[in-house]
PDB file of C-alpha atoms and ligand atoms in Angstrom:
ATOM      1  CA  MET A   1     117.746  82.031 100.285  1.00 45.00           C
ATOM      2  CA  ALA A   2     115.604  84.147  99.277  1.00 51.00           C
ATOM      3  CA  LYS A   3     113.114  85.826 101.393  1.00 62.00           C
ATOM      4  CA  ARG A   4     109.886  84.075 102.514  1.00 68.00           C
ATOM      5  CA  ARG A   5     106.568  85.277 103.758  1.00 78.00           C
ATOM      6  CA  HIS A   6     102.870  83.958 103.776  1.00 87.00           C
ATOM      7  CA  LEU A   7     100.708  84.672 101.245  1.00 93.00           C
ATOM      8  CA  GLN A   8      98.754  87.698 101.281  1.00 93.00           C
ATOM      9  CA  CYS A   9      97.324  90.415  99.165  1.00 96.00           C
ATOM     10  CA  PRO A  10      99.904  92.608  97.638  1.00 95.00           C
ATOM     11  CA  TYR A  11      97.114  95.278  97.289  1.00 96.00           C
ATOM     12  CA  CYS A  12      95.122  95.597 100.243  1.00 97.00           C
ATOM     13  CA  GLU A  13      97.850  92.889 102.415  1.00 91.00           C
ATOM     14  CA  ASN A  14      95.180  90.990 103.432  1.00 95.00           C
ATOM     15  CA  TYR A  15      96.597  87.395 104.728  1.00 95.00           C
ATOM     16  CA  LEU A  16      94.126  84.668 101.915  1.00 95.00           C
ATOM     17  CA  ARG A  17      94.470  81.685 102.260  1.00 92.00           C
ATOM     18  CA  ASN A  18      95.630  78.858 100.305  1.00 92.00           C
ATOM     19  CA  PRO A  19      94.376  78.958  96.436  1.00 95.00           C
ATOM     20  CA  ILE A  20      91.290  76.166  96.340  1.00 95.00           C
ATOM     21  CA  ASP A  21      89.999  74.343  92.682  1.00 96.00           C
ATOM     22  CA  LEU A  22      86.640  76.859  91.765  1.00 94.00           C
ATOM     23  CA  ASN A  23      84.037  76.088  89.165  1.00 92.00           C
ATOM     24  CA  PHE A  24      82.747  80.006  87.954  1.00 85.00           C
ATOM     25  CA  LYS A  25      80.929  79.780  85.530  1.00 85.00           C
ATOM     26  CA  SER A  26      83.406  78.245  82.621  1.00 85.00           C
ATOM     27  CA  LEU A  27      85.850  78.759  84.747  1.00 90.00           C
ATOM     28  CA  GLU A  28      87.671  76.357  85.984  1.00 93.00           C
ATOM     29  CA  ILE A  29      90.706  77.791  88.053  1.00 94.00           C
ATOM     30  CA  THR A  30      93.026  77.172  91.289  1.00 95.00           C
ATOM     31  CA  GLY A  31      92.859  79.865  92.995  1.00 96.00           C
ATOM     32  CA  GLY A  32      90.808  82.778  95.105  1.00 96.00           C
ATOM     33  CA  MET A  33      89.252  86.500  95.466  1.00 96.00           C
ATOM     34  CA  CYS A  34      90.200  89.203  98.278  1.00 97.00           C
ATOM     35  CA  PRO A  35      87.597  91.031 100.124  1.00 96.00           C
ATOM     36  CA  CYS A  36      89.334  93.940  97.962  1.00 97.00           C
ATOM     37  CA  GLY A  37      87.841  92.671  94.671  1.00 96.00           C
ATOM     38  CA  ALA A  38      91.495  91.644  93.510  1.00 98.00           C
ATOM     39  CA  VAL A  39      91.655  88.013  92.460  1.00 97.00           C
ATOM     40  CA  TYR A  40      94.263  85.575  92.300  1.00 97.00           C
ATOM     41  CA  VAL A  41      95.208  82.497  90.017  1.00 96.00           C
ATOM     42  CA  LEU A  42      97.319  79.923  90.259  1.00 95.00           C
ATOM     43  CA  ASP A  43      99.423  78.510  87.342  1.00 93.00           C
ATOM     44  CA  ARG A  44     100.675  74.920  88.826  1.00 87.00           C
ATOM     45  CA  THR A  45     103.230  74.153  86.309  1.00 83.00           C
ATOM     46  CA  GLY A  46     104.898  77.963  86.137  1.00 79.00           C
ATOM     47  CA  HIS A  47     104.764  77.711  82.555  1.00 81.00           C
ATOM     48  CA  ASN A  48     101.227  78.500  81.277  1.00 82.00           C
ATOM     49  CA  LEU A  49     100.851  81.591  82.223  1.00 82.00           C
ATOM     50  CA  GLY A  50      99.549  83.082  79.422  1.00 85.00           C
ATOM     51  CA  GLU A  51      96.399  80.968  79.654  1.00 88.00           C
ATOM     52  CA  ILE A  52      96.147  82.055  83.400  1.00 92.00           C
ATOM     53  CA  TYR A  53      95.990  85.805  83.100  1.00 93.00           C
ATOM     54  CA  MET A  54      93.046  84.794  80.843  1.00 93.00           C
ATOM     55  CA  ASP A  55      90.880  83.062  83.718  1.00 95.00           C
ATOM     56  CA  ALA A  56      92.604  85.645  86.060  1.00 96.00           C
ATOM     57  CA  LEU A  57      91.190  88.231  84.008  1.00 96.00           C
ATOM     58  CA  GLN A  58      87.644  86.553  82.805  1.00 96.00           C
ATOM     59  CA  PHE A  59      87.469  85.775  86.872  1.00 96.00           C
ATOM     60  CA  VAL A  60      87.623  89.248  88.198  1.00 97.00           C
ATOM     61  CA  CYS A  61      85.011  90.467  85.096  1.00 96.00           C
ATOM     62  CA  LYS A  62      82.683  88.056  87.379  1.00 94.00           C
ATOM     63  CA  GLY A  63      82.954  85.417  84.779  1.00 93.00           C
ATOM     64  CA  ASP A  64      82.371  87.804  82.085  1.00 93.00           C
ATOM     65  CA  ILE A  65      84.418  87.317  79.315  1.00 92.00           C
ATOM     66  CA  ASP A  66      83.347  89.904  77.262  1.00 95.00           C
ATOM     67  CA  ARG A  67      84.320  92.512  79.499  1.00 95.00           C
ATOM     68  CA  ALA A  68      87.676  90.476  80.557  1.00 95.00           C
ATOM     69  CA  LEU A  69      88.387  90.632  76.268  1.00 95.00           C
ATOM     70  CA  GLU A  70      87.528  94.412  76.256  1.00 96.00           C
ATOM     71  CA  LEU A  71      90.260  96.093  78.740  1.00 96.00           C
ATOM     72  CA  ASN A  72      92.780  97.224  78.681  1.00 95.00           C
ATOM     73  CA  PRO A  73      96.011  97.225  80.565  1.00 92.00           C
ATOM     74  CA  GLU A  74      94.920  99.986  82.053  1.00 95.00           C
ATOM     75  CA  ASP A  75      91.888  99.058  83.619  1.00 97.00           C
ATOM     76  CA  TYR A  76      93.947  96.370  85.834  1.00 97.00           C
ATOM     77  CA  ASP A  77      97.156  96.229  87.659  1.00 97.00           C
ATOM     78  CA  SER A  78      99.135  92.514  87.714  1.00 96.00           C
ATOM     79  CA  ILE A  79     101.270  91.315  90.095  1.00 94.00           C
ATOM     80  CA  GLU A  80     102.914  87.568  89.204  1.00 92.00           C
ATOM     81  CA  TYR A  81     104.763  86.063  92.192  1.00 89.00           C
ATOM     82  CA  ASP A  82     106.925  82.496  92.901  1.00 89.00           C
ATOM     83  CA  TYR A  83     104.163  80.500  95.445  1.00 90.00           C
ATOM     84  CA  ASP A  84     104.895  77.259  97.101  1.00 84.00           C
ATOM     85  CA  ASP A  85     101.384  75.365  98.133  1.00 80.00           C
ATOM     86  CA  LYS A  86     103.471  73.417 101.343  1.00 82.00           C
ATOM     87  CA  THR A  87     103.940  76.510 102.897  1.00 83.00           C
ATOM     88  CA  ASN A  88     100.915  79.205 101.496  1.00 84.00           C
ATOM     89  CA  SER A  89     103.912  81.661 101.358  1.00 85.00           C
ATOM     90  CA  THR A  90     105.514  83.702  98.553  1.00 83.00           C
ATOM     91  CA  GLY A  91     107.965  85.306  97.416  1.00 74.00           C
ATOM     92  CA  LYS A  92     110.690  85.988  94.408  1.00 64.00           C
ATOM     93  CA  SER A  93     113.300  83.421  93.990  1.00 56.00           C
ATOM     94  CA  GLY A  94     115.326  81.959  91.542  1.00 55.00           C
ATOM     95  CA  ALA A  95     114.439  78.398  91.997  1.00 55.00           C
ATOM     96  CA  LYS A  96     114.127  77.139  88.575  1.00 56.00           C
ATOM     97  CA  GLY A  97     111.323  74.708  87.312  1.00 54.00           C
ATOM     98  CA  LYS A  98     110.168  74.028  90.926  1.00 65.00           C
ATOM     99  CA  LEU A  99     107.720  76.606  91.996  1.00 75.00           C
ATOM    100  CA  SER A 100     103.687  76.920  91.010  1.00 88.00           C
ATOM    101  CA  LYS A 101     103.127  80.736  89.580  1.00 91.00           C
ATOM    102  CA  LEU A 102     100.447  82.825  91.143  1.00 93.00           C
ATOM    103  CA  LEU A 103      99.171  85.869  89.287  1.00 95.00           C
ATOM    104  CA  PHE A 104      96.936  88.822  91.333  1.00 96.00           C
ATOM    105  CA  VAL A 105      94.380  90.709  89.156  1.00 97.00           C
ATOM    106  CA  LYS A 106      93.132  93.899  90.250  1.00 98.00           C
ATOM    107  CA  LEU A 107      90.668  95.984  88.684  1.00 97.00           C
ATOM    108  CA  LEU A 108      91.741  99.974  88.822  1.00 95.00           C
ATOM    109  CA  LYS A 109      88.120 101.234  88.521  1.00 77.00           C
TER     110      LYS A 109
HETATM  111 ZN1  LIG B   1      93.407  92.426  98.899  1.00 83.96          ZN
END
């Protein structure tokens, strides 16, 4: 069995609540924000990570898409998890197609 654990911020280890539907400026995402400044965005299908990535970058820039587009790879860090919304847990499992993906992004400066 793959190791699973409760949803937790990878940067500060805060326990986080389930991703929720958010309307933030022009963004419509399912996710949330950690008090440390990291954001997380859910990709329910697990097949749409490119789009989710841009949404997450825009979200972490507080909706400022121009700033999001100007970010360099060294300006932020990102971590991707498999996510199970029934248990609000994350893990690196081998399950195919079943799990959603949860993308964390944090600005480094
Ligand atoms: Zn955090």
